[in-house]
Every structure is written in C-alpha cells, then in structure tokens.
Short mmCIF file of C-alpha atoms in Angstrom, two decimals:
data_model
loop_
_atom_site.label_atom_id
_atom_site.label_comp_id
_atom_site.label_asym_id
_atom_site.label_seq_id
_atom_site.Cartn_x
_atom_site.Cartn_y
_atom_site.Cartn_z
CA MET A 1 35.51 67.31 -59.37
CA TRP A 2 35.65 63.60 -60.27
CA LEU A 3 39.42 63.83 -60.63
CA GLU A 4 39.68 65.26 -57.11
CA ILE A 5 37.53 62.41 -55.75
CA LEU A 6 39.64 59.80 -57.54
CA LEU A 7 42.88 61.35 -56.27
CA SER A 8 41.41 61.49 -52.75
CA VAL A 9 40.54 57.78 -52.85
CA VAL A 10 43.97 56.75 -54.14
CA LEU A 11 45.87 58.97 -51.75
CA GLY A 12 43.54 57.93 -48.93
CA LEU A 13 44.43 54.27 -49.50
CA VAL A 14 48.14 55.15 -49.47
CA ILE A 15 47.74 57.13 -46.26
CA TYR A 16 45.69 54.36 -44.66
CA TRP A 17 48.44 51.85 -45.43
CA PHE A 18 51.11 54.23 -44.17
CA VAL A 19 49.29 55.15 -40.96
CA SER A 20 48.04 51.66 -40.15
CA TRP A 21 51.51 50.13 -40.46
CA ASP A 22 52.27 50.04 -36.77
CA LYS A 23 55.40 48.35 -35.61
CA GLU A 24 56.41 49.36 -32.13
CA GLU A 25 60.16 49.78 -32.06
CA THR A 26 62.65 51.32 -29.67
CA LEU A 27 65.98 52.89 -30.47
CA PRO A 28 68.98 51.00 -29.05
CA LEU A 29 70.16 52.89 -25.97
CA GLY A 30 73.86 52.42 -26.62
CA ASP A 31 76.51 54.44 -24.81
CA GLY A 32 79.04 57.13 -25.58
CA TRP A 33 82.11 59.06 -24.49
CA TRP A 34 82.37 62.67 -25.61
CA GLY A 35 85.08 63.99 -23.32
CA PRO A 36 88.71 64.50 -24.39
CA GLY A 37 90.91 61.44 -24.79
CA PRO A 38 90.00 57.83 -24.01
CA ARG A 39 87.27 56.85 -21.56
CA PRO A 40 88.61 56.37 -17.99
CA PRO A 41 87.76 53.25 -15.97
CA ALA A 42 85.23 55.20 -13.85
CA GLU A 43 83.37 58.51 -14.04
CA ASP A 44 82.57 60.86 -11.18
CA GLU A 45 78.77 60.75 -10.88
CA SER A 46 78.43 63.38 -8.17
CA ILE A 47 75.99 66.28 -8.60
CA ARG A 48 77.66 69.59 -7.78
CA PRO A 49 76.03 72.96 -7.05
CA PHE A 50 76.93 75.63 -9.61
CA LYS A 51 76.58 79.42 -9.71
CA VAL A 52 76.77 81.77 -12.66
CA GLU A 53 79.53 84.33 -12.09
CA THR A 54 80.99 87.34 -13.83
CA SER A 55 83.80 89.86 -13.32
CA ASP A 56 84.61 93.49 -14.06
CA GLU A 57 87.23 92.30 -16.55
CA GLU A 58 84.62 90.32 -18.49
CA ILE A 59 82.27 93.31 -18.63
CA ASP A 60 85.06 95.77 -19.54
CA ASP A 61 86.16 93.54 -22.42
CA LEU A 62 82.57 93.36 -23.68
CA HIS A 63 82.13 97.15 -23.58
CA GLN A 64 85.42 97.70 -25.36
CA ARG A 65 84.38 95.37 -28.19
CA ILE A 66 80.98 97.07 -28.48
CA ARG A 67 82.63 100.49 -28.73
CA LYS A 68 84.79 99.29 -31.62
CA ALA A 69 81.87 97.92 -33.65
CA ARG A 70 81.86 98.70 -37.39
CA LEU A 71 78.36 98.72 -38.82
CA THR A 72 77.23 98.93 -42.44
CA PRO A 73 74.35 101.39 -43.02
CA PRO A 74 71.13 99.64 -44.04
CA LEU A 75 69.47 100.19 -47.39
CA GLU A 76 66.66 102.73 -47.44
CA ASP A 77 63.31 101.30 -46.34
CA SER A 78 64.83 97.83 -45.89
CA ARG A 79 63.60 97.34 -42.29
CA PHE A 80 64.37 93.67 -41.41
CA HIS A 81 64.07 92.27 -44.95
CA TYR A 82 67.85 92.06 -45.37
CA GLY A 83 68.48 90.71 -41.89
CA PHE A 84 69.06 92.68 -38.72
CA ASN A 85 68.73 96.41 -39.38
CA SER A 86 71.94 98.14 -38.28
CA ASN A 87 70.13 101.38 -37.38
CA TYR A 88 68.10 99.55 -34.75
CA LEU A 89 71.19 97.59 -33.76
CA LYS A 90 72.76 100.92 -32.67
CA THR A 91 69.85 101.37 -30.24
CA ILE A 92 70.47 97.91 -28.78
CA LEU A 93 74.23 98.49 -28.52
CA SER A 94 73.69 101.77 -26.68
CA TYR A 95 71.41 100.04 -24.19
CA TRP A 96 73.79 97.09 -23.85
CA GLN A 97 76.74 99.33 -23.05
CA ASN A 98 75.09 102.06 -20.97
CA GLU A 99 72.05 100.56 -19.24
CA PHE A 100 72.13 96.75 -19.28
CA ASP A 101 73.31 95.44 -15.90
CA TRP A 102 74.90 92.02 -16.42
CA LYS A 103 75.69 91.63 -12.72
CA LYS A 104 72.01 92.10 -11.93
CA GLN A 105 71.05 89.56 -14.59
CA VAL A 106 73.53 87.08 -13.12
CA GLU A 107 71.57 87.40 -9.87
CA VAL A 108 68.38 86.71 -11.84
CA LEU A 109 69.98 83.60 -13.38
CA ASN A 110 71.00 82.39 -9.92
CA ARG A 111 67.42 82.75 -8.66
CA TYR A 112 66.95 79.04 -9.39
CA PRO A 113 69.33 76.31 -8.19
CA HIS A 114 72.00 75.35 -10.76
CA PHE A 115 73.97 72.11 -10.84
CA LYS A 116 76.53 70.25 -12.91
CA THR A 117 77.27 66.54 -13.23
CA LYS A 118 79.54 64.46 -15.46
CA ILE A 119 77.75 62.25 -18.00
CA GLU A 120 79.57 60.45 -20.83
CA GLY A 121 82.63 62.64 -20.26
CA LEU A 122 80.82 65.99 -20.33
CA ASP A 123 79.96 68.40 -17.54
CA ILE A 124 76.19 68.75 -17.97
CA HIS A 125 74.58 71.90 -16.57
CA PHE A 126 70.96 72.01 -15.43
CA ILE A 127 68.60 73.89 -13.18
CA HIS A 128 66.36 71.90 -10.83
CA VAL A 129 63.39 73.74 -9.36
CA LYS A 130 61.20 72.09 -6.74
CA PRO A 131 57.77 73.37 -5.64
CA PRO A 132 57.99 75.83 -2.72
CA GLN A 133 54.87 74.21 -1.26
CA LEU A 134 52.58 71.30 -2.08
CA PRO A 135 48.83 70.83 -1.59
CA SER A 136 47.99 68.12 0.93
CA GLY A 137 48.41 64.65 -0.57
CA CYS A 138 50.03 65.98 -3.75
CA THR A 139 53.26 64.59 -5.20
CA PRO A 140 55.13 66.80 -7.68
CA LYS A 141 55.41 65.48 -11.22
CA PRO A 142 58.97 65.55 -12.64
CA LEU A 143 59.07 67.51 -15.90
CA LEU A 144 62.15 67.73 -18.13
CA MET A 145 62.07 70.85 -20.33
CA VAL A 146 64.57 71.10 -23.19
CA HIS A 147 65.46 74.24 -25.15
CA GLY A 148 66.69 74.64 -28.72
CA TRP A 149 68.82 77.02 -30.80
CA PRO A 150 69.44 79.92 -30.40
CA GLY A 151 67.84 79.64 -26.98
CA SER A 152 68.91 78.35 -23.60
CA PHE A 153 67.57 77.20 -20.24
CA TYR A 154 66.73 80.86 -19.56
CA GLU A 155 63.75 80.61 -21.94
CA PHE A 156 61.91 78.68 -19.20
CA TYR A 157 62.39 81.17 -16.35
CA LYS A 158 58.92 82.69 -16.72
CA ILE A 159 57.05 79.41 -17.08
CA ILE A 160 58.79 77.66 -14.16
CA PRO A 161 56.83 79.41 -11.37
CA LEU A 162 53.56 78.69 -13.20
CA LEU A 163 54.40 74.98 -13.08
CA THR A 164 56.07 74.69 -9.66
CA ASP A 165 53.87 77.17 -7.78
CA PRO A 166 50.65 77.42 -9.82
CA LYS A 167 48.28 78.50 -7.03
CA ASN A 168 50.27 81.64 -6.27
CA HIS A 169 50.26 82.53 -9.97
CA GLY A 170 46.53 82.27 -10.58
CA LEU A 171 46.48 78.68 -11.88
CA SER A 172 44.99 75.45 -10.59
CA ASP A 173 47.25 73.43 -8.31
CA LYS A 174 45.78 70.13 -9.43
CA HIS A 175 49.09 69.41 -11.17
CA VAL A 176 52.31 70.67 -9.57
CA PHE A 177 55.66 70.02 -11.20
CA GLU A 178 59.30 69.62 -10.26
CA VAL A 179 61.09 71.15 -13.24
CA ILE A 180 64.50 70.15 -14.63
CA CYS A 181 65.97 72.28 -17.44
CA PRO A 182 69.34 71.06 -18.75
CA SER A 183 71.59 72.85 -21.23
CA ILE A 184 72.26 70.84 -24.39
CA PRO A 185 75.97 69.83 -24.55
CA GLY A 186 77.89 72.69 -26.17
CA TYR A 187 75.24 75.25 -25.20
CA GLY A 188 75.80 77.74 -22.39
CA PHE A 189 77.19 76.12 -19.27
CA SER A 190 77.15 72.52 -20.55
CA GLU A 191 80.52 71.31 -21.78
CA ALA A 192 80.93 70.82 -25.52
CA ALA A 193 81.85 67.47 -27.04
CA SER A 194 85.50 66.86 -27.96
CA LYS A 195 84.51 64.22 -30.51
CA LYS A 196 82.34 64.18 -33.61
CA GLY A 197 78.86 62.67 -33.63
CA LEU A 198 77.02 64.05 -30.58
CA ASN A 199 73.52 64.31 -32.05
CA SER A 200 69.98 64.48 -30.70
CA VAL A 201 69.86 60.75 -29.89
CA ALA A 202 73.09 60.93 -27.87
CA THR A 203 71.76 64.02 -26.09
CA ALA A 204 68.49 62.22 -25.30
CA ARG A 205 70.47 59.36 -23.75
CA ILE A 206 72.53 61.83 -21.68
CA PHE A 207 69.40 63.57 -20.39
CA TYR A 208 67.80 60.21 -19.63
CA LYS A 209 70.87 59.34 -17.53
CA LEU A 210 70.53 62.73 -15.84
CA MET A 211 66.93 61.99 -14.84
CA LEU A 212 67.91 58.58 -13.48
CA ARG A 213 70.74 60.17 -11.52
CA LEU A 214 68.22 62.58 -9.99
CA GLY A 215 66.13 59.59 -8.91
CA PHE A 216 63.31 59.77 -11.48
CA GLN A 217 62.25 56.48 -13.04
CA GLU A 218 59.21 58.04 -14.74
CA PHE A 219 58.86 61.62 -15.91
CA TYR A 220 57.21 63.98 -18.36
CA THR A 221 59.14 65.79 -21.10
CA GLN A 222 58.50 69.03 -22.99
CA GLY A 223 60.36 70.65 -25.87
CA GLY A 224 60.36 72.86 -28.92
CA ASP A 225 62.99 73.28 -31.65
CA TRP A 226 65.87 70.85 -30.91
CA GLY A 227 64.18 70.16 -27.58
CA SER A 228 61.25 68.57 -29.41
CA LEU A 229 63.57 66.19 -31.26
CA ILE A 230 65.59 65.34 -28.14
CA CYS A 231 62.42 64.63 -26.15
CA THR A 232 61.04 62.59 -29.05
CA ASN A 233 64.26 60.56 -29.19
CA MET A 234 64.04 59.96 -25.45
CA ALA A 235 60.54 58.52 -25.93
CA GLN A 236 61.94 56.29 -28.68
CA LEU A 237 64.86 55.15 -26.52
CA VAL A 238 63.10 54.53 -23.21
CA PRO A 239 59.31 54.71 -23.72
CA SER A 240 58.59 52.99 -20.42
CA HIS A 241 60.28 55.86 -18.55
CA VAL A 242 58.61 58.74 -20.43
CA LYS A 243 55.16 59.09 -18.93
CA GLY A 244 54.11 61.76 -21.41
CA LEU A 245 55.64 63.87 -24.19
CA HIS A 246 54.51 67.46 -24.79
CA LEU A 247 55.76 69.35 -27.85
CA ASN A 248 55.33 72.74 -29.46
CA MET A 249 57.20 71.74 -32.63
CA ALA A 250 57.35 68.44 -34.50
CA PHE A 251 59.77 67.03 -37.08
CA VAL A 252 57.34 65.17 -39.33
CA LEU A 253 58.97 65.54 -42.75
CA ARG A 254 58.73 61.80 -43.54
CA ASN A 255 54.97 62.03 -43.86
CA VAL A 256 52.76 61.08 -46.77
CA TYR A 257 50.40 63.97 -45.98
CA THR A 258 53.06 66.49 -47.02
CA LEU A 259 52.82 65.17 -50.59
CA ALA A 260 49.22 66.32 -50.74
CA LEU A 261 50.13 69.93 -49.98
CA PHE A 262 50.73 70.66 -53.64
CA LEU A 263 47.18 69.61 -54.54
CA GLY A 264 45.77 72.77 -53.00
CA PRO A 265 43.61 73.80 -50.02
CA ARG A 266 40.38 72.06 -51.14
CA PHE A 267 42.21 68.73 -51.19
CA GLN A 268 43.45 69.22 -47.60
CA LYS A 269 39.89 69.30 -46.30
CA LEU A 270 39.17 65.99 -48.01
CA LEU A 271 42.12 64.56 -46.06
CA GLY A 272 40.88 65.75 -42.69
CA CYS A 273 42.55 69.14 -42.32
CA THR A 274 40.49 71.82 -40.60
CA GLU A 275 39.70 75.34 -41.79
CA ARG A 276 42.31 76.60 -39.31
CA ASP A 277 44.96 74.27 -40.78
CA VAL A 278 44.26 75.54 -44.28
CA GLU A 279 44.36 79.14 -43.05
CA LEU A 280 47.79 78.59 -41.47
CA MET A 281 49.28 76.76 -44.48
CA PHE A 282 47.90 78.57 -47.51
CA PRO A 283 48.70 80.25 -49.81
CA LEU A 284 51.37 77.55 -49.92
CA LYS A 285 53.89 79.59 -51.88
CA GLU A 286 54.04 82.36 -49.28
CA LYS A 287 53.30 80.60 -45.97
CA ILE A 288 55.54 77.58 -46.50
CA PHE A 289 57.81 77.76 -49.55
CA TYR A 290 58.95 81.40 -49.43
CA SER A 291 58.81 81.53 -45.64
CA LEU A 292 61.07 78.48 -45.21
CA LEU A 293 63.39 79.75 -47.94
CA ARG A 294 63.76 83.11 -46.17
CA GLU A 295 64.30 81.63 -42.73
CA SER A 296 66.50 78.58 -43.40
CA GLY A 297 69.73 80.06 -44.78
CA TYR A 298 71.38 79.83 -41.35
CA MET A 299 70.49 76.11 -41.25
CA HIS A 300 72.44 75.30 -44.40
CA ILE A 301 75.52 77.11 -43.07
CA GLN A 302 75.35 75.44 -39.67
CA SER A 303 74.64 72.01 -41.12
CA THR A 304 77.70 72.16 -43.37
CA LYS A 305 80.46 74.45 -42.04
CA PRO A 306 79.44 75.78 -38.62
CA ASP A 307 82.98 76.55 -37.49
CA THR A 308 83.56 79.16 -40.20
CA VAL A 309 80.77 81.54 -39.19
CA GLY A 310 81.44 80.54 -35.58
CA CYS A 311 84.90 82.14 -35.73
CA ALA A 312 83.33 85.51 -36.52
CA LEU A 313 80.45 85.27 -34.05
CA ASN A 314 82.59 84.09 -31.15
CA ASP A 315 84.92 87.07 -31.64
CA SER A 316 82.28 89.80 -31.95
CA PRO A 317 79.49 90.36 -29.41
CA VAL A 318 77.88 92.79 -31.86
CA GLY A 319 77.82 90.24 -34.67
CA LEU A 320 76.60 87.59 -32.24
CA ALA A 321 73.71 89.79 -31.08
CA ALA A 322 72.64 90.61 -34.65
CA TYR A 323 72.81 86.95 -35.70
CA ILE A 324 70.78 85.64 -32.76
CA LEU A 325 68.32 88.49 -32.22
CA GLU A 326 67.25 88.39 -35.86
CA LYS A 327 65.82 84.93 -35.07
CA PHE A 328 63.92 86.30 -32.06
CA SER A 329 62.35 88.79 -34.45
CA THR A 330 61.15 86.82 -37.46
CA TRP A 331 60.72 83.47 -35.70
CA THR A 332 58.33 85.15 -33.29
CA ASN A 333 56.32 86.49 -36.22
CA THR A 334 57.50 86.56 -39.83
CA GLU A 335 55.59 89.82 -40.37
CA PHE A 336 57.98 91.53 -37.96
CA ARG A 337 60.43 91.81 -40.85
CA ASP A 338 58.26 94.73 -42.02
CA LEU A 339 59.01 96.73 -38.85
CA GLU A 340 61.94 99.10 -38.30
CA ASP A 341 62.72 97.50 -34.93
CA GLY A 342 61.91 93.93 -35.97
CA GLY A 343 59.10 93.83 -33.40
CA LEU A 344 61.59 92.62 -30.79
CA LEU A 345 60.05 94.48 -27.88
CA GLY A 346 56.54 93.28 -28.71
CA LYS A 347 57.12 90.05 -26.80
CA PHE A 348 60.47 90.46 -25.05
CA SER A 349 62.44 92.96 -22.97
CA LEU A 350 65.96 94.00 -23.94
CA ASP A 351 67.18 92.64 -20.60
CA ASP A 352 65.81 89.19 -21.40
CA LEU A 353 67.14 89.21 -24.97
CA LEU A 354 70.60 90.39 -23.95
CA THR A 355 70.70 87.77 -21.19
CA ILE A 356 70.30 85.09 -23.89
CA ILE A 357 73.14 86.71 -25.85
CA MET A 358 75.35 86.95 -22.75
CA ILE A 359 74.93 83.25 -21.99
CA TYR A 360 76.39 82.47 -25.42
CA TRP A 361 79.00 85.24 -25.25
CA THR A 362 80.44 84.63 -21.77
CA THR A 363 80.63 80.86 -22.28
CA GLY A 364 82.01 81.11 -25.83
CA THR A 365 79.59 78.43 -27.03
CA ILE A 366 78.10 79.81 -30.24
CA THR A 367 80.32 77.60 -32.42
CA SER A 368 79.69 74.41 -30.44
CA SER A 369 75.95 75.15 -30.37
CA GLN A 370 75.92 75.47 -34.16
CA ARG A 371 77.76 72.16 -34.55
CA PHE A 372 74.60 70.46 -33.30
CA TYR A 373 73.15 71.15 -36.76
CA LYS A 374 76.12 69.49 -38.44
CA GLU A 375 75.85 66.44 -36.20
CA ASN A 376 72.12 66.06 -36.86
CA MET A 377 71.72 67.28 -40.43
CA GLY A 378 75.19 67.07 -41.97
CA GLY A 379 74.51 63.60 -43.37
CA ASN A 380 71.28 62.09 -44.65
CA PHE A 381 68.98 63.54 -42.00
CA LEU A 382 65.82 61.84 -43.22
CA ALA A 383 67.53 58.43 -43.38
CA ASP A 384 68.24 58.33 -39.63
CA LYS A 385 66.38 55.46 -37.98
CA HIS A 386 64.60 57.71 -35.49
CA GLN A 387 63.09 59.69 -38.39
CA ARG A 388 61.38 56.53 -39.65
CA MET A 389 60.17 55.42 -36.23
CA LYS A 390 56.88 56.29 -34.58
CA VAL A 391 56.53 57.33 -30.95
CA TYR A 392 54.37 55.21 -28.66
CA VAL A 393 54.02 57.31 -25.54
CA PRO A 394 51.08 59.64 -24.78
CA THR A 395 51.74 62.88 -26.65
CA GLY A 396 50.39 66.41 -26.49
CA PHE A 397 50.97 69.10 -29.10
CA ALA A 398 50.56 72.88 -28.89
CA ALA A 399 50.28 74.46 -32.36
CA PHE A 400 51.34 78.08 -32.05
CA PRO A 401 50.06 80.11 -35.02
CA CYS A 402 53.33 81.94 -35.78
CA GLU A 403 55.56 78.84 -35.70
CA LEU A 404 57.80 78.64 -38.78
CA MET A 405 55.66 75.86 -40.25
CA HIS A 406 52.24 74.74 -39.13
CA VAL A 407 51.79 71.01 -38.52
CA PRO A 408 48.15 69.77 -38.63
CA GLU A 409 46.89 67.19 -36.15
CA LYS A 410 46.64 64.56 -38.89
CA TRP A 411 50.36 64.98 -39.64
CA VAL A 412 51.37 64.79 -36.00
CA LYS A 413 49.34 61.64 -35.42
CA VAL A 414 51.24 59.75 -38.13
CA LYS A 415 54.49 60.12 -36.15
CA TYR A 416 52.85 60.10 -32.71
CA PRO A 417 49.94 57.56 -32.83
CA LYS A 418 49.19 58.13 -29.13
CA LEU A 419 48.49 61.84 -29.61
CA ILE A 420 45.82 62.59 -27.01
CA SER A 421 45.89 66.38 -27.01
CA TYR A 422 46.23 68.84 -29.90
CA SER A 423 45.64 72.54 -29.28
CA TYR A 424 45.42 75.52 -31.63
CA MET A 425 47.06 78.18 -29.50
CA ALA A 426 45.61 81.69 -29.53
CA ARG A 427 48.91 83.44 -30.25
CA GLY A 428 52.66 82.91 -30.16
CA GLY A 429 55.52 81.70 -32.30
CA HIS A 430 58.67 79.63 -32.16
CA PHE A 431 59.89 80.54 -28.65
CA ALA A 432 56.70 79.40 -26.92
CA ALA A 433 57.81 79.28 -23.28
CA PHE A 434 59.64 82.61 -23.64
CA GLU A 435 56.79 84.36 -25.49
CA GLU A 436 53.63 82.89 -23.99
CA PRO A 437 54.49 81.10 -20.72
CA GLU A 438 50.92 81.12 -19.39
CA LEU A 439 49.40 79.66 -22.57
CA LEU A 440 52.01 76.92 -22.69
CA ALA A 441 51.67 76.14 -18.97
CA HIS A 442 47.89 75.74 -19.36
CA ASP A 443 48.36 73.36 -22.28
CA ILE A 444 50.95 71.27 -20.43
CA CYS A 445 48.60 70.93 -17.47
CA LYS A 446 45.68 70.01 -19.73
CA PHE A 447 47.79 67.31 -21.38
CA VAL A 448 49.09 65.90 -18.08
CA GLY A 449 45.52 65.79 -16.78
CA LEU A 450 44.53 63.62 -19.74
CA VAL A 451 47.50 61.30 -19.20
CA GLU A 452 46.81 60.96 -15.48
CA GLY A 453 43.15 60.26 -16.18
CA GLN A 454 43.84 57.36 -18.54
#
C-alpha cells in the first residue's frame, strides 16, 4: 500500500511537470508539389463538378475475375481467427456476382454533389453537401469530415443528412452543418502523389487550402483513424482557422500516462482514470497487448513495403475484399472473430461494404492508399514534430467502446489541453460514422454547442 502511494506521488509529480509544460506552437505551413514532373508556373484552381461512372466492360471484367477465384479451405472451427474465413467469403462472392448492382450503387454515390480541384499538383476529390433548408436566422456551420483506411468518403453518407437536415431526421436544428468530405490523396477518386513524402501534415495543408478555396476562413473538423491525425495536424498548422476539432480516435502514444498502464488497474484510479476506463483497458494483456498484436500485422507491412502486397490486391478483387472486409469485422468488434460470418452484417449491409470495396477496386488505389502508412510511419513516427506538439483549439472526443484501443480523458487532455467534451459512447467501434451515425451526430452537435457557447 505504502509503495503504491509513493509511486503515485512520484509519477504524479512527473505527470504534473509534463502536463503543465505548455508552450503553444504551430507547425510551419510550408508548401508542396506532388504531381508528376516539376511544378508549373501556375496551377488551375477551378472547382469542377464530378460524377462517378461505370461501364459494362468494368463490371464484366470484375465478374470474370470473381469467377476465377481460387480459395483455400479454412481450418476446422477457425471462424475469423486466422483472418477472413473463405467459406463465408464464398457467400459474399456469390452476392457480389449475382445480386450486387454496382450501377445502382453508383447512383447512390452520386446522390451528393461531387467535385474535383487541383491542389499542389493533385486532383483532389470531395463531396460538398449544403443544407436543403435552414431555420430562420441560422447560418450553416462548415464541417470538414475526413476518413481513414480502409474507408472512404462513403463512410459519411448516413451521417450527412443528420448534420445537414437534422429536423427532418428527428434531431434538433439548433446546429445545422454544411459538410465537406474529401478523399485523402491516393484514396478513391483523389489523385495519388507521384513523389515520396506525402504524409498527414501535407494532407492537412492540402485540405486547408481546399477549405479556403471553398470560401471558409473558419470551420469545424471531424475525423477518426487517419482522419483524426489529419484534422489534428490542421489544428497545429492553422489553429486560428479551426474553430473546433472533434475526434473519435486519438494518437497519444507520447504520453506519460501510458507508462503507468503496467502498474495495474488500481494504480489507474489513483491517476484519475474512471471505472469505465479501467473496464475498457483491463486485463491489459488481453485488451491492449494481445489485441494490438492481433490487429496490427497489416500496419507493419504497409509501413515498410506497401507496394508488394499492393500488387496482389490491385490485381484480385477477391483478395482485396478479404483484406479490407476483415478490418470491418474485427475493428467493429474484436469478439466478431469468434463468429462464422465475422459479424459483418451486424452493423453493415453487403451493399454498403461492397461499395467501399468497389471504390478501391474501380479506381485502382489500394496500393497508393497503403503508401500513406509508409509516408507517416516508415521513419521514426514518434519523433515527428507534430507528435510532440499539443493542440490548442477546442476539442471534443467520442470514446467508442469497441475502438481498437481505449484512450481515457486524462490521456487525451495531455495532447489536447482545450478538451471541452469527452463522451463514453454507448456502443460502436472503429468506423464510427459508418456504424453509429446518430450517436456520432449527437456528440458532434453537443461539442459544437459547447464551442459556440464559450
């Protein structure tokens, strides 16, 4: 007991020094050119309408490749413990070939207005959805929403109407948003870089330029996965332009609190963690160590040699589907690995899941999307300046219980000192907007209300 108290005092002093060391910094904005060849004297800054299209030839080629798939039988009673179960994959392939209507899904994708514009040499794709109607005296709040891997802008299709037209979807219209969802360069319909080095900071700068080009000097941002890092970097680059930052994932590895994890659950409570935090993090061996070990193999591959596995995935729609959909299984809930179907249809429809796959397949961007890991984590990830910097804009955080790793409020506040909203969400995992659009929309509105009330 006395040893625990002594350790608490010592560690508390270290944490106090670490947390109280506040030096407001901004990242240098810089500039870049990621297109092929040298930078031209001028760049076309026009914003052009864009439509997703397909053809019979594209669909016929897909079906032919699916028919020729060679699958290895799974081990008995292996379910999803060895990765995507090939028995269930046969069910998905049958649906994909015989029932999935890509032309209909293209119409769904085109439900919202798409655009492209050249920024730093790349054709950047985005959707821009304005409110269909506004309450009297209300001005829509611009909200930039950024996806991650292996997702896309399509993840936000169900949350967009809740934010742009809340009254007609059973929500309060106190806060109405104008939503902008770009595709990260090299993902989907955004052009991939021709040069090395396009990381999260460069992407944040590109998306900042996009918002300026759309006429927004101040705006809110929201992101999970890579989107959380990109939005964080934007707040570090141009804090005066980011009115508020809402996240459902946080990169807080450079954090003295993580050192205390190994001292056990009783110690966490002495450091300010709640019962819910302890429940979500312990037993440590299973909920963090083994879980991260099981789910991070892809990360090592993509952070070192993404092009190698990319060659296989870009050539096989079946391999691509297995590789991506496995993440939509266990990242939604790690316990889904115990199910024969990976629990995929518990939160998603096959049409929605295959639409995500088709965005990667038809654009041929799986390899370039994976390179984003190499650009961000291929060197000394934790030594990057933005990892050491705090974020000084109002921040809100939604902690979904089935996220890959739980991040307590105390941890978040070290990186984001202006954290004004932290919510334990009732359910949901990694793909928050895709899984639980209403829960996330409510939390965004709650956060914005706090910012506006300051």
